[in-house]
Amino acid sequence: MTGGPTFREKSVLHSVPDIDTSEALTERQKAVLDAALRLLVEEGDHLTMTAVARRASCSKETLYKWFGDRDGLLTATVQWQASKVRVAPVDGKGLDLASLTASLERFASDWLKVISSDTSIALNRVAVSHAGSGKDNLGAVVLENGRFALAKRLKPVLEAGRRTGLLDFADAETAFRTFFGLVARDVQIRLLLGDRLKLTEAAIGGDAARATQQFLALFGAKTGPQGL
């Protein structure tokens, strides 16, 4: 990539504004990150720049040029994986219950697909094992570019729902955490602990719709022109 900060510079500055890096990546870089994710599944904590270069059929010099170092590469893989959780844009002026519901369901469905994938499970296991160990800052990277960045992307949708009278909450962070909890339930911890839980497309769709309806039951405005 040319111009702008590298992924390593972004991770050091903690200034990544949005997790959706897909537009900034070339197809070749996406293929390299996919190779890194596959290696994380296979090797976990033993991931090296040499192994990624060999698997992706590129030079280590290219990896260092693109991502800076191993931490930069891990940051980029987290961002790439998290970018698969999309937030459907909403029109604040014309927002209605149907479009708000669709946006929330899409977020929930994408997030369940991502956290239940082998790559995310492997990545999170490595991050958890590193937390507080002093090895590197992977745990902070996962939080910054995963959960925290997802909150930054979904909160504007929640705020739009409040402005149009569809939602009623005092604090966007509390509303987001509630929705996150309704979607995740105990799925992520079970997967991290080795439960061979298999989520089908139909099951994920059903869970996403159920979590959305539960959230709307809790935070849906009971009065107003567009009250639920």
PDB file of C-alpha atoms in Angstrom:
ATOM      1  CA  MET A   1       0.000   0.000   0.000  1.00  0.00           C
ATOM      2  CA  THR A   2       1.201   3.492  -0.624  1.00  0.00           C
ATOM      3  CA  GLY A   3       0.527   6.622   1.377  1.00  0.00           C
ATOM      4  CA  GLY A   4      -0.885   6.928   4.885  1.00  0.00           C
ATOM      5  CA  PRO A   5       0.216   5.078   8.019  1.00  0.00           C
ATOM      6  CA  THR A   6       1.039   1.384   7.938  1.00  0.00           C
ATOM      7  CA  PHE A   7      -0.965  -1.109   9.951  1.00  0.00           C
ATOM      8  CA  ARG A   8       1.887  -1.148  12.481  1.00  0.00           C
ATOM      9  CA  GLU A   9       1.803   2.638  12.850  1.00  0.00           C
ATOM     10  CA  LYS A  10      -1.961   2.479  13.353  1.00  0.00           C
ATOM     11  CA  SER A  11      -1.655  -0.164  16.065  1.00  0.00           C
ATOM     12  CA  VAL A  12       0.982   1.851  17.911  1.00  0.00           C
ATOM     13  CA  LEU A  13      -1.064   5.030  17.777  1.00  0.00           C
ATOM     14  CA  HIS A  14      -4.331   3.207  18.590  1.00  0.00           C
ATOM     15  CA  SER A  15      -5.995   5.494  16.060  1.00  0.00           C
ATOM     16  CA  VAL A  16      -7.796   3.046  13.822  1.00  0.00           C
ATOM     17  CA  PRO A  17     -11.065   4.871  13.073  1.00  0.00           C
ATOM     18  CA  ASP A  18     -12.979   1.922  11.657  1.00  0.00           C
ATOM     19  CA  ILE A  19     -12.470  -1.817  11.540  1.00  0.00           C
ATOM     20  CA  ASP A  20     -13.636  -2.147   7.936  1.00  0.00           C
ATOM     21  CA  THR A  21     -10.242  -2.151   6.220  1.00  0.00           C
ATOM     22  CA  SER A  22     -11.386  -4.146   3.206  1.00  0.00           C
ATOM     23  CA  GLU A  23     -11.466  -1.087   0.935  1.00  0.00           C
ATOM     24  CA  ALA A  24      -7.854  -0.246   1.836  1.00  0.00           C
ATOM     25  CA  LEU A  25      -6.512  -3.720   1.061  1.00  0.00           C
ATOM     26  CA  THR A  26      -5.500  -5.183  -2.276  1.00  0.00           C
ATOM     27  CA  GLU A  27      -6.650  -8.674  -3.194  1.00  0.00           C
ATOM     28  CA  ARG A  28      -3.085  -9.880  -2.640  1.00  0.00           C
ATOM     29  CA  GLN A  29      -3.000  -8.435   0.867  1.00  0.00           C
ATOM     30  CA  LYS A  30      -6.357 -10.020   1.663  1.00  0.00           C
ATOM     31  CA  ALA A  31      -4.966 -13.382   0.531  1.00  0.00           C
ATOM     32  CA  VAL A  32      -1.955 -12.924   2.832  1.00  0.00           C
ATOM     33  CA  LEU A  33      -4.206 -12.137   5.808  1.00  0.00           C
ATOM     34  CA  ASP A  34      -6.368 -15.161   5.038  1.00  0.00           C
ATOM     35  CA  ALA A  35      -3.189 -17.260   5.045  1.00  0.00           C
ATOM     36  CA  ALA A  36      -2.232 -15.775   8.424  1.00  0.00           C
ATOM     37  CA  LEU A  37      -5.671 -16.616   9.816  1.00  0.00           C
ATOM     38  CA  ARG A  38      -5.399 -20.230   8.613  1.00  0.00           C
ATOM     39  CA  LEU A  39      -2.001 -20.516  10.286  1.00  0.00           C
ATOM     40  CA  LEU A  40      -3.439 -19.183  13.523  1.00  0.00           C
ATOM     41  CA  VAL A  41      -5.939 -22.037  13.456  1.00  0.00           C
ATOM     42  CA  GLU A  42      -3.153 -24.567  12.844  1.00  0.00           C
ATOM     43  CA  GLU A  43      -0.323 -23.160  14.946  1.00  0.00           C
ATOM     44  CA  GLY A  44      -1.842 -20.692  17.390  1.00  0.00           C
ATOM     45  CA  ASP A  45       0.838 -18.891  19.366  1.00  0.00           C
ATOM     46  CA  HIS A  46       3.617 -20.226  17.126  1.00  0.00           C
ATOM     47  CA  LEU A  47       2.680 -17.974  14.200  1.00  0.00           C
ATOM     48  CA  THR A  48       5.780 -16.404  12.624  1.00  0.00           C
ATOM     49  CA  MET A  49       6.413 -14.005   9.764  1.00  0.00           C
ATOM     50  CA  THR A  50       8.453 -16.742   8.086  1.00  0.00           C
ATOM     51  CA  ALA A  51       5.554 -19.203   8.253  1.00  0.00           C
ATOM     52  CA  VAL A  52       3.093 -16.636   6.887  1.00  0.00           C
ATOM     53  CA  ALA A  53       5.457 -15.714   4.054  1.00  0.00           C
ATOM     54  CA  ARG A  54       5.881 -19.378   3.146  1.00  0.00           C
ATOM     55  CA  ARG A  55       2.138 -20.119   3.283  1.00  0.00           C
ATOM     56  CA  ALA A  56       1.227 -16.982   1.308  1.00  0.00           C
ATOM     57  CA  SER A  57       4.059 -17.451  -1.222  1.00  0.00           C
ATOM     58  CA  CYS A  58       5.501 -14.010  -0.623  1.00  0.00           C
ATOM     59  CA  SER A  59       8.713 -12.640   0.831  1.00  0.00           C
ATOM     60  CA  LYS A  60       9.225 -11.617   4.436  1.00  0.00           C
ATOM     61  CA  GLU A  61      10.376  -8.250   3.114  1.00  0.00           C
ATOM     62  CA  THR A  62       6.931  -7.744   1.602  1.00  0.00           C
ATOM     63  CA  LEU A  63       5.242  -8.630   4.890  1.00  0.00           C
ATOM     64  CA  TYR A  64       7.418  -6.157   6.787  1.00  0.00           C
ATOM     65  CA  LYS A  65       6.738  -3.483   4.189  1.00  0.00           C
ATOM     66  CA  TRP A  66       2.968  -3.967   4.420  1.00  0.00           C
ATOM     67  CA  PHE A  67       2.482  -4.683   8.125  1.00  0.00           C
ATOM     68  CA  GLY A  68       5.624  -3.550   9.948  1.00  0.00           C
ATOM     69  CA  ASP A  69       6.222  -6.604  12.150  1.00  0.00           C
ATOM     70  CA  ARG A  70       4.424  -9.546  13.757  1.00  0.00           C
ATOM     71  CA  ASP A  71       2.299  -7.268  15.960  1.00  0.00           C
ATOM     72  CA  GLY A  72       1.340  -5.222  12.908  1.00  0.00           C
ATOM     73  CA  LEU A  73       0.419  -8.370  11.022  1.00  0.00           C
ATOM     74  CA  LEU A  74      -1.708  -9.599  13.924  1.00  0.00           C
ATOM     75  CA  THR A  75      -3.422  -6.206  14.103  1.00  0.00           C
ATOM     76  CA  ALA A  76      -4.225  -6.398  10.408  1.00  0.00           C
ATOM     77  CA  THR A  77      -5.600  -9.941  10.734  1.00  0.00           C
ATOM     78  CA  VAL A  78      -7.865  -8.824  13.581  1.00  0.00           C
ATOM     79  CA  GLN A  79      -9.110  -5.885  11.521  1.00  0.00           C
ATOM     80  CA  TRP A  80      -9.644  -8.084   8.466  1.00  0.00           C
ATOM     81  CA  GLN A  81     -11.594 -10.674  10.434  1.00  0.00           C
ATOM     82  CA  ALA A  82     -13.665  -8.037  12.226  1.00  0.00           C
ATOM     83  CA  SER A  83     -14.460  -6.232   8.972  1.00  0.00           C
ATOM     84  CA  LYS A  84     -16.703  -9.173   8.108  1.00  0.00           C
ATOM     85  CA  VAL A  85     -19.169  -7.921  10.737  1.00  0.00           C
ATOM     86  CA  ARG A  86     -21.049  -5.309   8.733  1.00  0.00           C
ATOM     87  CA  VAL A  87     -23.402  -2.626   9.907  1.00  0.00           C
ATOM     88  CA  ALA A  88     -26.043  -1.827   7.324  1.00  0.00           C
ATOM     89  CA  PRO A  89     -26.222   1.957   6.867  1.00  0.00           C
ATOM     90  CA  VAL A  90     -29.439   3.620   7.929  1.00  0.00           C
ATOM     91  CA  ASP A  91     -31.026   6.827   6.749  1.00  0.00           C
ATOM     92  CA  GLY A  92     -31.585   8.876   9.876  1.00  0.00           C
ATOM     93  CA  LYS A  93     -34.331  10.912   8.266  1.00  0.00           C
ATOM     94  CA  GLY A  94     -36.277   8.040   6.766  1.00  0.00           C
ATOM     95  CA  LEU A  95     -35.493   5.404   9.380  1.00  0.00           C
ATOM     96  CA  ASP A  96     -38.379   3.114  10.224  1.00  0.00           C
ATOM     97  CA  LEU A  97     -38.803   0.002  12.333  1.00  0.00           C
ATOM     98  CA  ALA A  98     -38.240  -2.355   9.392  1.00  0.00           C
ATOM     99  CA  SER A  99     -34.910  -0.814   8.353  1.00  0.00           C
ATOM    100  CA  LEU A 100     -33.698  -0.563  11.957  1.00  0.00           C
ATOM    101  CA  THR A 101     -34.596  -4.200  12.570  1.00  0.00           C
ATOM    102  CA  ALA A 102     -32.836  -5.292   9.374  1.00  0.00           C
ATOM    103  CA  SER A 103     -29.672  -3.406  10.333  1.00  0.00           C
ATOM    104  CA  LEU A 104     -29.565  -4.939  13.806  1.00  0.00           C
ATOM    105  CA  GLU A 105     -30.269  -8.437  12.510  1.00  0.00           C
ATOM    106  CA  ARG A 106     -27.517  -8.177   9.901  1.00  0.00           C
ATOM    107  CA  PHE A 107     -25.015  -7.062  12.529  1.00  0.00           C
ATOM    108  CA  ALA A 108     -26.043  -9.898  14.858  1.00  0.00           C
ATOM    109  CA  SER A 109     -25.922 -12.510  12.105  1.00  0.00           C
ATOM    110  CA  ASP A 110     -22.507 -11.427  10.817  1.00  0.00           C
ATOM    111  CA  TRP A 111     -21.075 -11.286  14.309  1.00  0.00           C
ATOM    112  CA  LEU A 112     -22.280 -14.775  15.180  1.00  0.00           C
ATOM    113  CA  LYS A 113     -20.779 -16.113  11.944  1.00  0.00           C
ATOM    114  CA  VAL A 114     -17.438 -14.485  12.716  1.00  0.00           C
ATOM    115  CA  ILE A 115     -17.109 -15.507  16.376  1.00  0.00           C
ATOM    116  CA  SER A 116     -18.111 -19.098  15.594  1.00  0.00           C
ATOM    117  CA  SER A 117     -15.502 -19.476  12.841  1.00  0.00           C
ATOM    118  CA  ASP A 118     -12.369 -21.527  13.491  1.00  0.00           C
ATOM    119  CA  THR A 119     -10.208 -18.496  12.722  1.00  0.00           C
ATOM    120  CA  SER A 120     -11.833 -16.252  15.325  1.00  0.00           C
ATOM    121  CA  ILE A 121     -11.755 -18.993  17.953  1.00  0.00           C
ATOM    122  CA  ALA A 122      -8.024 -19.522  17.360  1.00  0.00           C
ATOM    123  CA  LEU A 123      -7.300 -15.792  17.338  1.00  0.00           C
ATOM    124  CA  ASN A 124      -9.212 -15.198  20.571  1.00  0.00           C
ATOM    125  CA  ARG A 125      -7.534 -18.136  22.298  1.00  0.00           C
ATOM    126  CA  VAL A 126      -4.114 -16.697  21.489  1.00  0.00           C
ATOM    127  CA  ALA A 127      -5.225 -13.242  22.654  1.00  0.00           C
ATOM    128  CA  VAL A 128      -6.567 -14.639  25.942  1.00  0.00           C
ATOM    129  CA  SER A 129      -3.363 -16.599  26.562  1.00  0.00           C
ATOM    130  CA  HIS A 130      -1.329 -13.416  26.040  1.00  0.00           C
ATOM    131  CA  ALA A 131      -3.467 -11.163  28.239  1.00  0.00           C
ATOM    132  CA  GLY A 132      -1.324  -9.948  31.124  1.00  0.00           C
ATOM    133  CA  SER A 133       1.618 -12.121  30.067  1.00  0.00           C
ATOM    134  CA  GLY A 134       3.724  -9.292  28.707  1.00  0.00           C
ATOM    135  CA  LYS A 135       4.348 -11.188  25.484  1.00  0.00           C
ATOM    136  CA  ASP A 136       2.727  -8.609  23.242  1.00  0.00           C
ATOM    137  CA  ASN A 137      -0.353  -6.425  23.082  1.00  0.00           C
ATOM    138  CA  LEU A 138      -2.564  -8.830  21.131  1.00  0.00           C
ATOM    139  CA  GLY A 139      -5.286  -8.745  23.779  1.00  0.00           C
ATOM    140  CA  ALA A 140      -5.466  -4.959  23.533  1.00  0.00           C
ATOM    141  CA  VAL A 141      -5.393  -5.171  19.731  1.00  0.00           C
ATOM    142  CA  VAL A 142      -8.353  -7.576  19.711  1.00  0.00           C
ATOM    143  CA  LEU A 143     -10.324  -5.337  22.056  1.00  0.00           C
ATOM    144  CA  GLU A 144      -9.479  -2.121  20.212  1.00  0.00           C
ATOM    145  CA  ASN A 145     -10.169  -3.430  16.715  1.00  0.00           C
ATOM    146  CA  GLY A 146     -12.867  -5.912  17.637  1.00  0.00           C
ATOM    147  CA  ARG A 147     -15.357  -5.215  20.399  1.00  0.00           C
ATOM    148  CA  PHE A 148     -14.597  -1.490  20.865  1.00  0.00           C
ATOM    149  CA  ALA A 149     -14.565  -0.766  17.138  1.00  0.00           C
ATOM    150  CA  LEU A 150     -17.816  -2.670  16.649  1.00  0.00           C
ATOM    151  CA  ALA A 151     -19.406  -0.489  19.316  1.00  0.00           C
ATOM    152  CA  LYS A 152     -18.275   2.642  17.481  1.00  0.00           C
ATOM    153  CA  ARG A 153     -19.912   1.368  14.314  1.00  0.00           C
ATOM    154  CA  LEU A 154     -23.223   0.224  15.772  1.00  0.00           C
ATOM    155  CA  LYS A 155     -23.837   3.056  18.229  1.00  0.00           C
ATOM    156  CA  PRO A 156     -24.688   5.554  15.445  1.00  0.00           C
ATOM    157  CA  VAL A 157     -27.456   3.176  14.342  1.00  0.00           C
ATOM    158  CA  LEU A 158     -28.777   3.012  17.891  1.00  0.00           C
ATOM    159  CA  GLU A 159     -28.555   6.792  18.222  1.00  0.00           C
ATOM    160  CA  ALA A 160     -30.451   7.211  14.948  1.00  0.00           C
ATOM    161  CA  GLY A 161     -33.154   4.934  16.326  1.00  0.00           C
ATOM    162  CA  ARG A 162     -33.414   7.084  19.441  1.00  0.00           C
ATOM    163  CA  ARG A 163     -33.584  10.329  17.466  1.00  0.00           C
ATOM    164  CA  THR A 164     -36.447   9.037  15.355  1.00  0.00           C
ATOM    165  CA  GLY A 165     -38.405   7.804  18.360  1.00  0.00           C
ATOM    166  CA  LEU A 166     -37.929   4.100  17.678  1.00  0.00           C
ATOM    167  CA  LEU A 167     -35.628   3.448  20.629  1.00  0.00           C
ATOM    168  CA  ASP A 168     -35.582   4.768  24.151  1.00  0.00           C
ATOM    169  CA  PHE A 169     -32.385   4.547  26.203  1.00  0.00           C
ATOM    170  CA  ALA A 170     -30.332   6.861  28.389  1.00  0.00           C
ATOM    171  CA  ASP A 171     -26.875   5.609  27.487  1.00  0.00           C
ATOM    172  CA  ALA A 172     -25.727   4.214  24.122  1.00  0.00           C
ATOM    173  CA  GLU A 173     -22.958   2.130  25.688  1.00  0.00           C
ATOM    174  CA  THR A 174     -25.409   0.378  27.986  1.00  0.00           C
ATOM    175  CA  ALA A 175     -27.786  -0.252  25.081  1.00  0.00           C
ATOM    176  CA  PHE A 176     -24.934  -1.643  22.961  1.00  0.00           C
ATOM    177  CA  ARG A 177     -23.703  -3.918  25.745  1.00  0.00           C
ATOM    178  CA  THR A 178     -27.204  -5.264  26.221  1.00  0.00           C
ATOM    179  CA  PHE A 179     -27.575  -6.022  22.525  1.00  0.00           C
ATOM    180  CA  PHE A 180     -24.107  -7.578  22.404  1.00  0.00           C
ATOM    181  CA  GLY A 181     -25.012  -9.818  25.323  1.00  0.00           C
ATOM    182  CA  LEU A 182     -28.325 -10.869  23.794  1.00  0.00           C
ATOM    183  CA  VAL A 183     -26.548 -11.848  20.574  1.00  0.00           C
ATOM    184  CA  ALA A 184     -23.566 -13.607  22.142  1.00  0.00           C
ATOM    185  CA  ARG A 185     -25.254 -15.302  25.118  1.00  0.00           C
ATOM    186  CA  ASP A 186     -22.784 -18.047  26.145  1.00  0.00           C
ATOM    187  CA  VAL A 187     -21.775 -18.923  22.586  1.00  0.00           C
ATOM    188  CA  GLN A 188     -18.308 -17.361  22.547  1.00  0.00           C
ATOM    189  CA  ILE A 189     -17.139 -18.700  25.901  1.00  0.00           C
ATOM    190  CA  ARG A 190     -18.399 -22.197  25.055  1.00  0.00           C
ATOM    191  CA  LEU A 191     -16.475 -22.149  21.789  1.00  0.00           C
ATOM    192  CA  LEU A 192     -13.308 -20.860  23.472  1.00  0.00           C
ATOM    193  CA  LEU A 193     -13.538 -23.678  26.013  1.00  0.00           C
ATOM    194  CA  GLY A 194     -13.749 -26.320  23.305  1.00  0.00           C
ATOM    195  CA  ASP A 195     -17.475 -26.929  22.918  1.00  0.00           C
ATOM    196  CA  ARG A 196     -18.006 -28.294  19.420  1.00  0.00           C
ATOM    197  CA  LEU A 197     -21.029 -26.088  18.973  1.00  0.00           C
ATOM    198  CA  LYS A 198     -22.013 -25.944  15.315  1.00  0.00           C
ATOM    199  CA  LEU A 199     -24.088 -22.969  14.258  1.00  0.00           C
ATOM    200  CA  THR A 200     -25.934 -23.515  10.988  1.00  0.00           C
ATOM    201  CA  GLU A 201     -26.989 -20.655   8.743  1.00  0.00           C
ATOM    202  CA  ALA A 202     -30.590 -21.192   9.841  1.00  0.00           C
ATOM    203  CA  ALA A 203     -29.661 -21.266  13.536  1.00  0.00           C
ATOM    204  CA  ILE A 204     -27.622 -18.074  13.213  1.00  0.00           C
ATOM    205  CA  GLY A 205     -30.466 -16.334  11.412  1.00  0.00           C
ATOM    206  CA  GLY A 206     -32.915 -17.403  14.078  1.00  0.00           C
ATOM    207  CA  ASP A 207     -30.621 -16.321  16.906  1.00  0.00           C
ATOM    208  CA  ALA A 208     -30.006 -12.940  15.256  1.00  0.00           C
ATOM    209  CA  ALA A 209     -33.737 -12.305  14.826  1.00  0.00           C
ATOM    210  CA  ARG A 210     -34.488 -13.421  18.377  1.00  0.00           C
ATOM    211  CA  ALA A 211     -31.786 -11.203  19.892  1.00  0.00           C
ATOM    212  CA  THR A 212     -33.027  -8.237  17.881  1.00  0.00           C
ATOM    213  CA  GLN A 213     -36.614  -8.722  19.002  1.00  0.00           C
ATOM    214  CA  GLN A 214     -35.524  -9.095  22.620  1.00  0.00           C
ATOM    215  CA  PHE A 215     -33.513  -5.883  22.349  1.00  0.00           C
ATOM    216  CA  LEU A 216     -36.448  -4.010  20.813  1.00  0.00           C
ATOM    217  CA  ALA A 217     -38.703  -5.286  23.581  1.00  0.00           C
ATOM    218  CA  LEU A 218     -36.305  -3.795  26.133  1.00  0.00           C
ATOM    219  CA  PHE A 219     -35.408  -0.530  24.420  1.00  0.00           C
ATOM    220  CA  GLY A 220     -38.218   0.086  21.960  1.00  0.00           C
ATOM    221  CA  ALA A 221     -39.920   3.431  22.548  1.00  0.00           C
ATOM    222  CA  LYS A 222     -43.374   2.890  23.994  1.00  0.00           C
ATOM    223  CA  THR A 223     -44.675   6.320  23.013  1.00  0.00           C
ATOM    224  CA  GLY A 224     -44.147   8.819  20.206  1.00  0.00           C
ATOM    225  CA  PRO A 225     -45.037   9.005  16.521  1.00  0.00           C
ATOM    226  CA  GLN A 226     -43.159   5.812  15.705  1.00  0.00           C
ATOM    227  CA  GLY A 227     -43.530   4.040  19.010  1.00  0.00           C
ATOM    228  CA  LEU A 228     -43.184   0.269  18.918  1.00  0.00           C
TER     229      LEU A 228
END
